[in-house]
mmCIF file of C-alpha atoms and ligand atoms in Angstrom:
data_model
loop_
_atom_site.group_PDB
_atom_site.id
_atom_site.type_symbol
_atom_site.label_atom_id
_atom_site.label_comp_id
_atom_site.label_asym_id
_atom_site.label_seq_id
_atom_site.Cartn_x
_atom_site.Cartn_y
_atom_site.Cartn_z
ATOM 1 C CA UNK A 1480 0.000 0.000 0.000
ATOM 2 C CA UNK A 1481 1.389 3.419 -0.864
ATOM 3 C CA UNK A 1482 0.772 6.551 1.198
ATOM 4 C CA UNK A 1483 0.160 8.551 -1.960
ATOM 5 C CA UNK A 1484 -2.954 10.740 -2.085
ATOM 6 C CA UNK A 1485 -4.312 12.984 -4.832
ATOM 7 C CA UNK A 1486 -6.266 16.225 -4.503
ATOM 8 C CA UNK A 1487 -7.926 18.260 -7.244
ATOM 9 C CA UNK A 1488 -9.283 21.797 -7.579
ATOM 10 C CA UNK A 1489 -10.977 23.238 -10.688
ATOM 11 C CA UNK A 1490 -10.335 26.405 -12.667
ATOM 12 C CA UNK A 1491 -13.342 28.554 -13.528
ATOM 13 C CA UNK A 1492 -14.935 30.539 -16.264
ATOM 14 C CA UNK A 1493 -16.876 33.573 -15.136
ATOM 15 C CA UNK A 1494 -20.131 33.940 -17.058
ATOM 16 C CA UNK A 1495 -20.918 37.467 -15.920
ATOM 17 C CA UNK A 1496 -20.100 39.819 -13.030
ATOM 18 C CA UNK A 1497 -16.566 40.986 -13.792
ATOM 19 C CA UNK A 1498 -14.580 43.042 -11.271
ATOM 20 C CA UNK A 1499 -17.618 43.080 -9.009
ATOM 21 C CA UNK A 1500 -16.248 40.644 -6.396
ATOM 22 C CA UNK A 1501 -13.890 43.047 -4.624
ATOM 23 C CA UNK A 1502 -16.721 45.588 -4.732
ATOM 24 C CA UNK A 1503 -18.798 43.072 -2.721
ATOM 25 C CA UNK A 1504 -21.278 42.557 -5.547
ATOM 26 C CA UNK A 1505 -22.473 39.545 -7.551
ATOM 27 C CA UNK A 1506 -20.622 37.103 -9.801
ATOM 28 C CA UNK A 1507 -21.733 34.061 -11.788
ATOM 29 C CA UNK A 1508 -18.841 31.674 -12.464
ATOM 30 C CA UNK A 1509 -18.845 27.978 -13.233
ATOM 31 C CA UNK A 1510 -16.174 25.649 -11.892
ATOM 32 C CA UNK A 1511 -14.555 23.954 -14.881
ATOM 33 C CA UNK A 1512 -13.941 20.430 -15.983
ATOM 34 C CA UNK A 1513 -10.267 21.526 -16.166
ATOM 35 C CA UNK A 1514 -8.394 21.168 -12.913
ATOM 36 C CA UNK A 1515 -5.110 21.133 -11.029
ATOM 37 C CA UNK A 1516 -4.179 17.830 -9.418
ATOM 38 C CA UNK A 1517 -1.580 17.369 -6.727
ATOM 39 C CA UNK A 1518 -0.254 13.946 -5.849
ATOM 40 C CA UNK A 1519 1.341 13.809 -2.419
ATOM 41 C CA UNK A 1520 3.593 11.340 -0.641
ATOM 42 C CA UNK A 1521 5.518 11.617 2.631
ATOM 43 C CA UNK A 1522 9.023 12.998 2.106
ATOM 44 C CA UNK A 1523 11.837 11.222 3.886
ATOM 45 C CA UNK A 1524 13.573 14.395 5.021
ATOM 46 C CA UNK A 1525 12.013 17.353 6.838
ATOM 47 C CA UNK A 1526 11.394 19.307 3.629
ATOM 48 C CA UNK A 1527 8.399 20.209 1.539
ATOM 49 C CA UNK A 1528 9.348 19.396 -2.075
ATOM 50 C CA UNK A 1529 7.085 20.739 -4.803
ATOM 51 C CA UNK A 1530 7.422 19.688 -8.411
ATOM 52 C CA UNK A 1531 5.557 21.359 -11.265
ATOM 53 C CA UNK A 1532 5.111 19.188 -14.349
ATOM 54 C CA UNK A 1533 4.331 22.285 -16.456
ATOM 55 C CA UNK A 1534 7.498 24.117 -15.430
ATOM 56 C CA UNK A 1535 9.670 20.972 -15.164
ATOM 57 C CA UNK A 1536 11.081 22.265 -11.883
ATOM 58 C CA UNK A 1537 11.262 21.249 -8.221
ATOM 59 C CA UNK A 1538 11.482 23.692 -5.291
ATOM 60 C CA UNK A 1539 12.198 22.613 -1.728
ATOM 61 C CA UNK A 1540 11.868 24.386 1.622
ATOM 62 C CA UNK A 1541 12.424 23.034 5.141
ATOM 63 C CA UNK A 1542 9.033 22.741 6.882
ATOM 64 C CA UNK A 1543 10.578 24.478 9.907
ATOM 65 C CA UNK A 1544 11.299 27.526 7.729
ATOM 66 C CA UNK A 1545 7.809 28.121 6.296
ATOM 67 C CA UNK A 1546 6.963 30.940 8.731
ATOM 68 C CA UNK A 1547 9.860 33.009 7.428
ATOM 69 C CA UNK A 1548 9.243 32.469 3.692
ATOM 70 C CA UNK A 1549 8.977 35.505 1.430
ATOM 71 C CA UNK A 1550 7.580 35.610 -2.131
ATOM 72 C CA UNK A 1551 10.071 35.013 -4.945
ATOM 73 C CA UNK A 1552 7.967 36.016 -7.973
ATOM 74 C CA UNK A 1553 7.856 32.326 -8.927
ATOM 75 C CA UNK A 1554 5.127 29.733 -9.565
ATOM 76 C CA UNK A 1555 5.937 28.136 -6.191
ATOM 77 C CA UNK A 1556 4.743 31.319 -4.399
ATOM 78 C CA UNK A 1557 1.148 30.106 -4.790
ATOM 79 C CA UNK A 1558 1.907 26.880 -2.931
ATOM 80 C CA UNK A 1559 4.244 28.317 -0.313
ATOM 81 C CA UNK A 1560 1.829 31.237 0.185
ATOM 82 C CA UNK A 1561 -0.880 28.716 1.066
ATOM 83 C CA UNK A 1562 1.529 26.872 3.395
ATOM 84 C CA UNK A 1563 2.344 30.214 5.051
ATOM 85 C CA UNK A 1564 -1.348 31.010 5.575
ATOM 86 C CA UNK A 1565 -2.047 27.523 6.965
ATOM 87 C CA UNK A 1566 0.748 28.036 9.485
ATOM 88 C CA UNK A 1567 -0.822 31.377 10.439
ATOM 89 C CA UNK A 1568 -4.020 29.443 11.292
ATOM 90 C CA UNK A 1569 -1.976 27.087 13.486
ATOM 91 C CA UNK A 1570 -1.708 24.069 11.147
ATOM 92 C CA UNK A 1571 1.575 22.151 11.056
ATOM 93 C CA UNK A 1572 2.896 21.537 7.551
ATOM 94 C CA UNK A 1573 3.951 17.921 7.095
ATOM 95 C CA UNK A 1574 7.116 16.967 5.191
ATOM 96 C CA UNK A 1575 5.722 15.987 1.783
ATOM 97 C CA UNK A 1576 6.503 15.568 -1.885
ATOM 98 C CA UNK A 1577 3.945 17.424 -4.016
ATOM 99 C CA UNK A 1578 3.645 16.650 -7.703
ATOM 100 C CA UNK A 1579 1.565 19.294 -9.486
ATOM 101 C CA UNK A 1580 -0.162 18.769 -12.838
ATOM 102 C CA UNK A 1581 -2.818 20.942 -14.396
ATOM 103 C CA UNK A 1582 -5.158 21.064 -17.348
ATOM 104 C CA UNK A 1583 -6.077 24.704 -16.605
ATOM 105 C CA UNK A 1584 -4.133 26.865 -19.080
ATOM 106 C CA UNK A 1585 -1.990 29.551 -17.412
ATOM 107 C CA UNK A 1586 -2.594 33.202 -18.268
ATOM 108 C CA UNK A 1587 -5.920 32.441 -19.957
ATOM 109 C CA UNK A 1588 -8.193 34.083 -17.386
ATOM 110 C CA UNK A 1589 -9.492 30.657 -16.294
ATOM 111 C CA UNK A 1590 -8.012 30.940 -12.829
ATOM 112 C CA UNK A 1591 -5.127 28.512 -12.872
ATOM 113 C CA UNK A 1592 -3.796 30.304 -9.791
ATOM 114 C CA UNK A 1593 -6.884 29.708 -7.633
ATOM 115 C CA UNK A 1594 -6.954 26.070 -8.760
ATOM 116 C CA UNK A 1595 -3.319 25.718 -7.675
ATOM 117 C CA UNK A 1596 -3.939 27.434 -4.335
ATOM 118 C CA UNK A 1597 -7.006 25.395 -3.443
ATOM 119 C CA UNK A 1598 -5.436 22.094 -4.523
ATOM 120 C CA UNK A 1599 -2.331 23.011 -2.476
ATOM 121 C CA UNK A 1600 -4.395 23.757 0.612
ATOM 122 C CA UNK A 1601 -6.108 20.357 0.419
ATOM 123 C CA UNK A 1602 -2.789 18.637 -0.268
ATOM 124 C CA UNK A 1603 -1.110 20.294 2.719
ATOM 125 C CA UNK A 1604 -4.081 19.658 5.000
ATOM 126 C CA UNK A 1605 -3.912 15.910 4.194
ATOM 127 C CA UNK A 1606 -7.538 15.383 5.221
ATOM 128 C CA UNK A 1607 -7.475 17.626 8.313
ATOM 129 C CA UNK A 1608 -10.724 19.572 8.588
ATOM 130 C CA UNK A 1609 -11.040 23.219 7.648
ATOM 131 C CA UNK A 1610 -14.395 24.900 7.035
ATOM 132 C CA UNK A 1611 -14.894 25.219 3.227
ATOM 133 C CA UNK A 1612 -15.454 28.983 3.349
ATOM 134 C CA UNK A 1613 -12.321 29.395 5.495
ATOM 135 C CA UNK A 1614 -10.472 27.329 2.902
ATOM 136 C CA UNK A 1615 -11.494 29.724 0.118
ATOM 137 C CA UNK A 1616 -10.633 32.780 2.220
ATOM 138 C CA UNK A 1617 -7.257 31.362 3.182
ATOM 139 C CA UNK A 1618 -6.389 30.834 -0.492
ATOM 140 C CA UNK A 1619 -7.520 34.377 -1.319
ATOM 141 C CA UNK A 1620 -5.215 35.672 1.456
ATOM 142 C CA UNK A 1621 -2.351 33.622 0.000
ATOM 143 C CA UNK A 1622 -2.856 35.373 -3.337
ATOM 144 C CA UNK A 1623 -3.438 38.867 -1.933
ATOM 145 C CA UNK A 1624 -0.811 39.008 0.806
ATOM 146 C CA UNK A 1625 1.816 36.503 -0.305
ATOM 147 C CA UNK A 1626 1.708 36.493 -4.098
ATOM 148 C CA UNK A 1627 0.783 40.195 -3.982
ATOM 149 C CA UNK A 1628 -2.284 40.274 -6.243
ATOM 150 C CA UNK A 1629 -5.165 42.005 -4.385
ATOM 151 C CA UNK A 1630 -7.882 39.760 -5.861
ATOM 152 C CA UNK A 1631 -11.505 39.289 -4.812
ATOM 153 C CA UNK A 1632 -12.981 36.024 -3.539
ATOM 154 C CA UNK A 1633 -14.635 34.717 -6.741
ATOM 155 C CA UNK A 1634 -11.971 32.360 -8.084
ATOM 156 C CA UNK A 1635 -11.093 30.607 -4.843
ATOM 157 C CA UNK A 1636 -14.749 30.456 -3.789
ATOM 158 C CA UNK A 1637 -15.967 28.739 -6.926
ATOM 159 C CA UNK A 1638 -12.959 26.417 -6.992
ATOM 160 C CA UNK A 1639 -14.109 25.244 -3.542
ATOM 161 C CA UNK A 1640 -17.904 25.427 -3.955
ATOM 162 C CA UNK A 1641 -18.416 24.776 -7.682
ATOM 163 C CA UNK A 1642 -21.272 22.516 -8.662
ATOM 164 C CA UNK A 1643 -21.938 20.068 -11.448
ATOM 165 C CA UNK A 1644 -24.745 21.000 -13.901
ATOM 166 C CA UNK A 1645 -25.022 24.647 -12.813
ATOM 167 C CA UNK A 1646 -23.361 28.015 -12.545
ATOM 168 C CA UNK A 1647 -22.806 29.438 -9.042
ATOM 169 C CA UNK A 1648 -24.172 32.884 -8.251
ATOM 170 C CA UNK A 1649 -22.091 34.292 -5.416
ATOM 171 C CA UNK A 1650 -23.065 37.229 -3.259
ATOM 172 C CA UNK A 1651 -19.589 38.518 -2.433
ATOM 173 C CA UNK A 1652 -20.878 40.472 0.583
ATOM 174 C CA UNK A 1653 -22.735 37.701 2.422
ATOM 175 C CA UNK A 1654 -20.532 34.994 0.839
ATOM 176 C CA UNK A 1655 -23.620 32.906 0.208
ATOM 177 C CA UNK A 1656 -24.208 31.246 -3.113
ATOM 178 C CA UNK A 1657 -26.943 29.562 -5.128
ATOM 179 C CA UNK A 1658 -27.050 27.219 -8.093
ATOM 180 C CA UNK A 1659 -28.158 28.701 -11.413
ATOM 181 C CA UNK A 1660 -28.876 25.926 -13.943
ATOM 182 C CA UNK A 1661 -28.340 26.888 -17.572
ATOM 183 C CA UNK A 1662 -30.926 26.334 -20.306
ATOM 184 C CA UNK A 1663 -30.826 22.966 -22.089
ATOM 185 C CA UNK A 1664 -29.157 22.974 -25.474
ATOM 186 C CA UNK A 1665 -26.855 25.884 -24.631
ATOM 187 C CA UNK A 1666 -23.079 25.347 -24.657
ATOM 188 C CA UNK A 1667 -20.550 27.528 -22.856
ATOM 189 C CA UNK A 1668 -17.456 27.863 -25.014
ATOM 190 C CA UNK A 1669 -14.269 29.654 -23.956
ATOM 191 C CA UNK A 1670 -12.006 30.902 -26.738
ATOM 192 C CA UNK A 1671 -8.425 31.572 -25.693
ATOM 193 C CA UNK A 1672 -6.911 34.550 -27.511
ATOM 194 C CA UNK A 1673 -3.441 33.198 -26.558
ATOM 195 C CA UNK A 1674 -2.409 36.749 -25.583
ATOM 196 C CA UNK A 1675 -1.960 38.224 -22.120
ATOM 197 C CA UNK A 1676 -0.804 41.833 -22.022
ATOM 198 C CA UNK A 1677 1.583 42.507 -19.209
ATOM 199 C CA UNK A 1678 -0.148 45.552 -17.709
ATOM 200 C CA UNK A 1679 -2.661 43.156 -16.123
ATOM 201 C CA UNK A 1680 -1.466 43.255 -12.505
ATOM 202 C CA UNK A 1681 -0.812 46.977 -12.196
ATOM 203 C CA UNK A 1682 -4.068 47.797 -14.010
ATOM 204 C CA UNK A 1683 -5.953 45.518 -11.587
ATOM 205 C CA UNK A 1684 -4.531 47.415 -8.602
ATOM 206 C CA UNK A 1685 -5.415 50.723 -10.247
ATOM 207 C CA UNK A 1686 -9.015 49.559 -10.778
ATOM 208 C CA UNK A 1687 -9.291 48.435 -7.140
ATOM 209 C CA UNK A 1688 -8.074 51.892 -6.018
ATOM 210 C CA UNK A 1689 -10.388 53.758 -8.416
ATOM 211 C CA UNK A 1690 -13.395 51.792 -7.139
ATOM 212 C CA UNK A 1691 -12.425 52.638 -3.552
ATOM 213 C CA UNK A 1692 -12.168 56.308 -4.564
ATOM 214 C CA UNK A 1693 -15.652 56.189 -6.123
ATOM 215 C CA UNK A 1694 -17.159 54.458 -3.072
ATOM 216 C CA UNK A 1695 -15.621 57.098 -0.816
ATOM 217 C CA UNK A 1696 -16.976 59.961 -2.918
ATOM 218 C CA UNK A 1697 -20.423 58.319 -2.872
ATOM 219 C CA UNK A 1698 -20.259 57.789 0.897
ATOM 220 C CA UNK A 1699 -20.865 54.020 0.688
ATOM 221 C CA UNK A 1700 -18.869 51.142 2.187
ATOM 222 C CA UNK A 1701 -18.613 49.457 -1.229
ATOM 223 C CA UNK A 1702 -19.922 50.028 -4.758
ATOM 224 C CA UNK A 1703 -22.413 47.229 -4.059
ATOM 225 C CA UNK A 1704 -24.454 49.870 -2.257
ATOM 226 C CA UNK A 1705 -24.250 52.511 -4.995
ATOM 227 C CA UNK A 1706 -26.865 53.341 -7.641
ATOM 228 C CA UNK A 1707 -26.566 54.958 -11.087
ATOM 229 C CA UNK A 1708 -28.912 57.777 -9.963
ATOM 230 C CA UNK A 1709 -26.664 58.677 -7.040
ATOM 231 C CA UNK A 1710 -23.526 58.376 -9.194
ATOM 232 C CA UNK A 1711 -24.889 61.040 -11.559
ATOM 233 C CA UNK A 1712 -25.011 63.684 -8.827
ATOM 234 C CA UNK A 1713 -21.634 63.254 -7.084
ATOM 235 C CA UNK A 1714 -18.343 64.841 -8.203
ATOM 236 C CA UNK A 1715 -15.331 62.508 -8.658
ATOM 237 C CA UNK A 1716 -12.519 61.857 -11.156
ATOM 238 C CA UNK A 1717 -13.416 60.669 -14.656
ATOM 239 C CA UNK A 1718 -11.766 57.293 -14.064
ATOM 240 C CA UNK A 1719 -13.594 56.690 -10.769
ATOM 241 C CA UNK A 1720 -16.940 57.559 -12.404
ATOM 242 C CA UNK A 1721 -16.402 55.173 -15.318
ATOM 243 C CA UNK A 1722 -15.276 52.320 -13.049
ATOM 244 C CA UNK A 1723 -18.268 52.850 -10.762
ATOM 245 C CA UNK A 1724 -20.642 52.902 -13.735
ATOM 246 C CA UNK A 1725 -19.279 49.535 -14.849
ATOM 247 C CA UNK A 1726 -19.551 47.949 -11.412
ATOM 248 C CA UNK A 1727 -23.064 49.234 -10.668
ATOM 249 C CA UNK A 1728 -24.411 48.237 -14.089
ATOM 250 C CA UNK A 1729 -22.583 44.887 -14.029
ATOM 251 C CA UNK A 1730 -24.225 43.946 -10.729
ATOM 252 C CA UNK A 1731 -27.613 44.633 -12.329
ATOM 253 C CA UNK A 1732 -26.621 42.563 -15.367
ATOM 254 C CA UNK A 1733 -25.818 39.580 -13.161
ATOM 255 C CA UNK A 1734 -29.326 39.746 -11.663
ATOM 256 C CA UNK A 1735 -30.914 40.109 -15.116
ATOM 257 C CA UNK A 1736 -28.794 37.295 -16.546
ATOM 258 C CA UNK A 1737 -29.864 34.941 -13.762
ATOM 259 C CA UNK A 1738 -33.525 35.809 -14.425
ATOM 260 C CA UNK A 1739 -33.043 35.218 -18.153
ATOM 261 C CA UNK A 1740 -31.249 31.892 -17.540
ATOM 262 C CA UNK A 1741 -34.086 30.719 -15.300
ATOM 263 C CA UNK A 1742 -36.603 31.726 -17.965
ATOM 264 C CA UNK A 1743 -34.587 29.997 -20.722
ATOM 265 C CA UNK A 1744 -34.320 33.323 -22.585
ATOM 266 C CA UNK A 1745 -31.049 32.735 -24.431
ATOM 267 C CA UNK A 1746 -31.256 35.807 -26.639
ATOM 268 C CA UNK A 1747 -31.528 38.075 -23.581
ATOM 269 C CA UNK A 1748 -28.621 36.218 -21.974
ATOM 270 C CA UNK A 1749 -26.579 36.860 -25.106
ATOM 271 C CA UNK A 1750 -27.497 40.549 -25.199
ATOM 272 C CA UNK A 1751 -26.402 40.912 -21.552
ATOM 273 C CA UNK A 1752 -23.064 39.301 -22.476
ATOM 274 C CA UNK A 1753 -22.530 41.889 -25.211
ATOM 275 C CA UNK A 1754 -23.533 44.753 -22.903
ATOM 276 C CA UNK A 1755 -21.154 43.454 -20.250
ATOM 277 C CA UNK A 1756 -18.339 43.338 -22.770
ATOM 278 C CA UNK A 1757 -18.979 46.923 -23.897
ATOM 279 C CA UNK A 1758 -18.961 48.040 -20.288
ATOM 280 C CA UNK A 1759 -15.589 46.333 -19.694
ATOM 281 C CA UNK A 1760 -14.264 47.787 -22.903
ATOM 282 C CA UNK A 1761 -15.361 51.406 -22.569
ATOM 283 C CA UNK A 1762 -15.977 52.003 -18.849
ATOM 284 C CA UNK A 1763 -13.601 49.611 -17.098
ATOM 285 C CA UNK A 1764 -11.056 49.877 -19.945
ATOM 286 C CA UNK A 1765 -9.658 46.359 -19.499
ATOM 287 C CA UNK A 1766 -10.158 44.829 -22.941
ATOM 288 C CA UNK A 1767 -7.697 44.696 -25.825
ATOM 289 C CA UNK A 1768 -7.833 44.511 -29.634
ATOM 290 C CA UNK A 1769 -7.531 40.693 -29.854
ATOM 291 C CA UNK A 1770 -10.383 40.150 -27.408
ATOM 292 C CA UNK A 1771 -12.621 42.775 -29.045
ATOM 293 C CA UNK A 1772 -12.018 41.041 -32.346
ATOM 294 C CA UNK A 1773 -13.013 37.655 -30.915
ATOM 295 C CA UNK A 1774 -16.184 39.072 -29.335
ATOM 296 C CA UNK A 1775 -17.270 40.868 -32.502
ATOM 297 C CA UNK A 1776 -16.461 37.929 -34.767
ATOM 298 C CA UNK A 1777 -18.303 35.479 -32.481
ATOM 299 C CA UNK A 1778 -21.398 37.647 -32.270
ATOM 300 C CA UNK A 1779 -21.782 37.441 -36.075
ATOM 301 C CA UNK A 1780 -21.622 33.629 -36.199
ATOM 302 C CA UNK A 1781 -24.790 31.522 -36.530
ATOM 303 C CA UNK A 1782 -25.872 29.938 -33.249
ATOM 304 C CA UNK A 1783 -23.795 32.298 -31.083
ATOM 305 C CA UNK A 1784 -26.096 34.259 -28.761
ATOM 306 C CA UNK A 1785 -23.399 36.487 -27.289
ATOM 307 C CA UNK A 1786 -19.770 36.755 -26.211
ATOM 308 C CA UNK A 1787 -17.684 38.701 -23.717
ATOM 309 C CA UNK A 1788 -14.237 38.728 -22.210
ATOM 310 C CA UNK A 1789 -13.956 36.683 -19.019
ATOM 311 C CA UNK A 1790 -11.535 37.129 -16.116
ATOM 312 C CA UNK A 1791 -9.251 39.954 -15.052
ATOM 313 C CA UNK A 1792 -8.714 41.460 -18.517
ATOM 314 C CA UNK A 1793 -6.067 42.454 -21.106
ATOM 315 C CA UNK A 1794 -6.229 39.145 -22.945
ATOM 316 C CA UNK A 1795 -7.027 35.589 -21.942
ATOM 317 C CA UNK A 1796 -10.373 34.131 -22.984
ATOM 318 C CA UNK A 1797 -13.739 35.175 -24.258
ATOM 319 C CA UNK A 1798 -16.768 33.226 -23.094
ATOM 320 C CA UNK A 1799 -19.447 32.477 -25.676
ATOM 321 C CA UNK A 1800 -23.045 31.261 -25.439
ATOM 322 C CA UNK A 1801 -23.528 28.895 -28.365
ATOM 323 C CA UNK A 1802 -26.427 26.657 -29.390
ATOM 324 C CA UNK A 1803 -25.195 23.087 -28.892
ATOM 325 C CA UNK A 1804 -25.799 21.992 -32.485
ATOM 326 C CA UNK A 1805 -23.800 24.990 -33.791
ATOM 327 C CA UNK A 1806 -20.657 24.318 -31.718
ATOM 328 C CA UNK A 1807 -18.570 22.453 -34.365
ATOM 329 C CA UNK A 1808 -19.209 25.110 -37.041
ATOM 330 C CA UNK A 1809 -18.665 27.901 -34.492
ATOM 331 C CA UNK A 1810 -15.305 26.407 -33.433
ATOM 332 C CA UNK A 1811 -14.118 26.149 -37.052
ATOM 333 C CA UNK A 1812 -15.241 29.627 -38.001
ATOM 334 C CA UNK A 1813 -13.833 31.439 -34.958
ATOM 335 C CA UNK A 1814 -10.476 29.657 -35.404
ATOM 336 C CA UNK A 1815 -10.285 30.640 -39.069
ATOM 337 C CA UNK A 1816 -11.273 34.242 -38.386
ATOM 338 C CA UNK A 1817 -8.799 34.694 -35.524
ATOM 339 C CA UNK A 1818 -5.964 32.991 -37.415
ATOM 340 C CA UNK A 1819 -6.521 35.354 -40.330
ATOM 341 C CA UNK A 1820 -6.616 38.359 -37.954
ATOM 342 C CA UNK A 1821 -3.725 37.586 -35.612
ATOM 343 C CA UNK A 1822 -1.781 34.641 -37.020
ATOM 344 C CA UNK A 1823 -2.431 32.778 -33.749
ATOM 345 C CA UNK A 1824 -4.524 29.647 -33.380
ATOM 346 C CA UNK A 1825 -7.012 30.152 -30.547
ATOM 347 C CA UNK A 1826 -7.846 27.238 -28.250
ATOM 348 C CA UNK A 1827 -11.588 26.542 -28.275
ATOM 349 C CA UNK A 1828 -12.549 25.111 -24.876
ATOM 350 C CA UNK A 1829 -15.989 23.601 -24.160
ATOM 351 C CA UNK A 1830 -16.798 24.438 -20.530
ATOM 352 C CA UNK A 1831 -18.740 21.890 -18.517
ATOM 353 C CA UNK A 1832 -19.689 22.774 -14.927
ATOM 354 C CA UNK A 1833 -17.750 20.573 -12.509
ATOM 355 C CA UNK A 1834 -17.868 20.064 -8.746
ATOM 356 C CA UNK A 1835 -15.587 21.936 -6.343
ATOM 357 C CA UNK A 1836 -12.271 20.776 -4.939
ATOM 358 C CA UNK A 1837 -11.912 17.357 -3.305
ATOM 359 C CA UNK A 1838 -9.617 14.426 -2.714
ATOM 360 C CA UNK A 1839 -9.618 11.864 -5.503
ATOM 361 C CA UNK A 1840 -10.048 8.479 -3.887
ATOM 362 C CA UNK A 1841 -8.335 5.606 -5.670
ATOM 363 C CA UNK A 1842 -10.559 2.562 -5.705
ATOM 364 C CA UNK A 1843 -8.101 0.170 -7.256
HETATM 365 C C1 GLA B 2991 -9.383 38.036 -11.339
HETATM 366 C C2 GLA B 2991 -9.507 38.049 -9.812
HETATM 367 C C3 GLA B 2991 -10.952 37.885 -9.372
HETATM 368 C C4 GLA B 2991 -11.866 38.886 -10.097
HETATM 369 C C5 GLA B 2991 -11.615 38.847 -11.603
HETATM 370 C C6 GLA B 2991 -12.388 39.906 -12.343
HETATM 371 O O1 GLA B 2991 -9.720 36.762 -11.816
HETATM 372 O O2 GLA B 2991 -8.745 37.008 -9.225
HETATM 373 O O3 GLA B 2991 -11.059 38.040 -7.968
HETATM 374 O O4 GLA B 2991 -11.736 40.178 -9.579
HETATM 375 O O5 GLA B 2991 -10.239 39.008 -11.910
HETATM 376 O O6 GLA B 2991 -13.751 39.665 -12.267
#
């Protein structure tokens, strides 16, 4: 009998509700059928050894030294950041070998980092109990305070709480969620632009600060509490006003999208996707030429109800609502169009809602 164990955590695609999580609003992601898997075995020294198959590298730290770790700007920061946060909650970190493999593409806006954090937390816990919401929050802290990316809770939350057969509407203020089943016959297709512009991280910070500025000017604790009527009457910088307009209208779009999904109204769902994309493009200013091309090209294709960028911005994937029977023709046509435009071959990724993170039990 081996002592090996395997833990998995999914990536996500966000259907709608972009940059609303750190404004304590609503988001509607699905946990993906793409995941990060970590195989663990006891290590024979007192070190934590982590090996990434994707990077072909191993990093080792003594378990006694985890409290004094600092970020290195390296893929291992996500894992050691989680170890650091577990120590802060009083958990001992066992001496282990961690072998990391992932089917979540990096830099595609499908949350490979949250999948890695959540899988790492389960791997390091080795079956010890931690409340699921605490698990998500711990991984968010690892990313915000250790890796240094001041993200919201969406990615880690859905990686923990994702459900099969449905999207997950998260209220980022109460941290409660509900299942939102999608209409039959509708496929969710991500199209990876294969570009990620490097201003992503600094632009994210800037947006977080501009939203805080707008909330302050409006006299509310978060933009979740703001309305478009109130926004119209309060002086603030141009950037803060545009960001606030996106966040307030995006929260409304999430509510409307959920209503439309429940009513099976796919053309309204598609229209809300396009409106959301315009809002990200013109008010939040986080799109880029490649993504705008993909959204516009998709919207013209038969069977595609709507498209928008998904994730933090400046590249990565679009998410498309496509009638199931049109998917093969859609995939062909969007590949051809994007190849002709950019010379790059986009990955077309069918997204199937998958359950949240868990241990994979071997039954052989
Ligand atoms: C990144 C962050 C999330 C969220 C999205 C934008 O994925 O990690 O918390 O803010 O961007 O919706």
